[in-house]
Amino acid sequence: MNLQQFFTILYARKWRAFTYLGLTVLTTLVISLVIPKQYIATTSLFMEQRGVDPVTGGMMPTQLLSGYIATQADIIASHNVALRVVDHLNLTADKKYQDDFLKRNGVGDLRDWIAEALIKNLTVYPSHESSIIHVNYKSPDRKFSVQAANAFAKSYIQTTVDLKLQPAQQNADWFEMQLNSLREKMENSRENLSSFQQVSGIVNSNNRLDIEDARLAEIAQQLVVNQGHTYELTARKQQLTKALKNKSFESLQEILDNSFVQTLKSDLSRVEAQFAELSVKVDRNHPQYQQAAAEISNLKKKIAQEISTVLEGIDSSVAASKRRDEILAAELDKQKTKVLALKKQHNEIDVLTEEVANAQKTYDVAMQRSVQTRMESEASLSNIAILNPAILPQKHDSPKITLNLFLGTFLGTLLGIGAALLAELFDRRIRTPFDISTGLGLPVFGVMTKAPVTKKSRRSLGASL
């Protein structure tokens, strides 16, 4: 079929095509006028991208806008939000919904059924590259469309708050349980430290350890000094003993420093000088000679006794110094044992003190986090606000009569063309020379066109008749 045939067929069967077109347009118009008008109310929501947590003051993670907005749109159209709308508008008490529910067998819960019915008339779409979401609700009742759109917005905001509060409340409860355990652990650590301090009698281990260390150093110093003194006395004793054996103690420092010995030696020298004079003048049996000799002997005995006393004093000093060495050494060992025990106690106290500090630190951190989570669980704050609440729509959204008529005209035209072609298919006619040459296979010698009819020809034709 060429284009000439197509238009020829349409022209020949134009009334059939116009009939289908007219019926389609008329049907579209009737349906558009009969179906109930639908009104759309729109509520706009603004979602703030917060950088700082209003409760803790900390930095909040940056959210991807596209994914975040899409998630919020899904939440708005969720069954949970729809249930809140049902409760907010008290739709379960509406007779219309009750009757519709019973007409549909009444299976399930009325509240859930109404929620699903509301979701079917809900449309949520975000603005392009914006933090604004539009909530549309379609209903034949323009007032109800406004109520439903605003109710969905409010229910969504409350749902987002609850979604934040629920995990925060769970965290707060968990931290509360942990705090009880940490508090008990901290108190046990403090009790262990206090009990150990009471048993050991140590209040400030550092001060006592410093005192005992100083005492240990002092005893050690005294022992070293006394041992040096003992060594010196022992050396002097050995020197005196040797001099006594050799009878060469006259030049010893201890003898030279003894004033009584020096006095006796002076007296001995004086008496010996007198004795030398008397020995020249008198005989051995002379009383003066005997007296001088006796005096010399007496002085020598006294000198020997005094030297012996000096030696005995040195012996006593050596023995006393050695005893003091032993006492200081024993006291040093005792002090060492005491310091070691005190250091052990000090280390144990340090460990217990560290346990108390760690328990306190852990408890403080947990307490701070618990307070924070408790505040978060009680802070009904939302980063979502109603930018534009829904208002009463002045015009219906559907049906769109002009658009429907345009679509009906387009569809009717297609139906009319199809009907004309289908009728031609079942009732084939010769309408063009091309139909003879192709359809019948006969050659075409000429085409007789319809002559134009004038007024004169009409009169002549009428006269002949």
mmCIF file of N, CA and C in Angstrom, residues 180-190 359:
data_model
loop_
_atom_site.group_PDB
_atom_site.id
_atom_site.type_symbol
_atom_site.label_atom_id
_atom_site.label_comp_id
_atom_site.label_asym_id
_atom_site.label_seq_id
_atom_site.Cartn_x
_atom_site.Cartn_y
_atom_site.Cartn_z
ATOM 1 N N ASN A 180 27.048 0.376 87.253
ATOM 2 C CA ASN A 180 26.911 -0.349 88.523
ATOM 3 C C ASN A 180 28.074 -1.306 88.730
ATOM 4 N N SER A 181 28.452 -2.013 87.675
ATOM 5 C CA SER A 181 29.581 -2.941 87.774
ATOM 6 C C SER A 181 30.887 -2.196 87.999
ATOM 7 N N LEU A 182 31.086 -1.102 87.259
ATOM 8 C CA LEU A 182 32.324 -0.332 87.410
ATOM 9 C C LEU A 182 32.400 0.340 88.772
ATOM 10 N N ARG A 183 31.252 0.799 89.281
ATOM 11 C CA ARG A 183 31.239 1.410 90.610
ATOM 12 C C ARG A 183 31.615 0.384 91.676
ATOM 13 N N GLU A 184 31.079 -0.813 91.555
ATOM 14 C CA GLU A 184 31.412 -1.874 92.511
ATOM 15 C C GLU A 184 32.894 -2.240 92.427
ATOM 16 N N LYS A 185 33.419 -2.297 91.216
ATOM 17 C CA LYS A 185 34.838 -2.615 91.044
ATOM 18 C C LYS A 185 35.710 -1.524 91.646
ATOM 19 N N MET A 186 35.328 -0.265 91.453
ATOM 20 C CA MET A 186 36.096 0.841 92.008
ATOM 21 C C MET A 186 36.071 0.810 93.535
ATOM 22 N N GLU A 187 34.902 0.546 94.113
ATOM 23 C CA GLU A 187 34.800 0.477 95.569
ATOM 24 C C GLU A 187 35.610 -0.688 96.125
ATOM 25 N N ASN A 188 35.608 -1.818 95.427
ATOM 26 C CA ASN A 188 36.418 -2.954 95.878
ATOM 27 C C ASN A 188 37.903 -2.619 95.835
ATOM 28 N N SER A 189 38.329 -1.912 94.800
ATOM 29 C CA SER A 189 39.738 -1.522 94.699
ATOM 30 C C SER A 189 40.122 -0.594 95.838
ATOM 31 N N ARG A 190 39.263 0.357 96.137
ATOM 32 C CA ARG A 190 39.548 1.270 97.248
ATOM 33 C C ARG A 190 39.572 0.525 98.582
ATOM 34 N N ALA A 359 40.402 2.150 87.887
ATOM 35 C CA ALA A 359 38.964 1.941 88.101
ATOM 36 C C ALA A 359 38.226 3.275 88.136
#
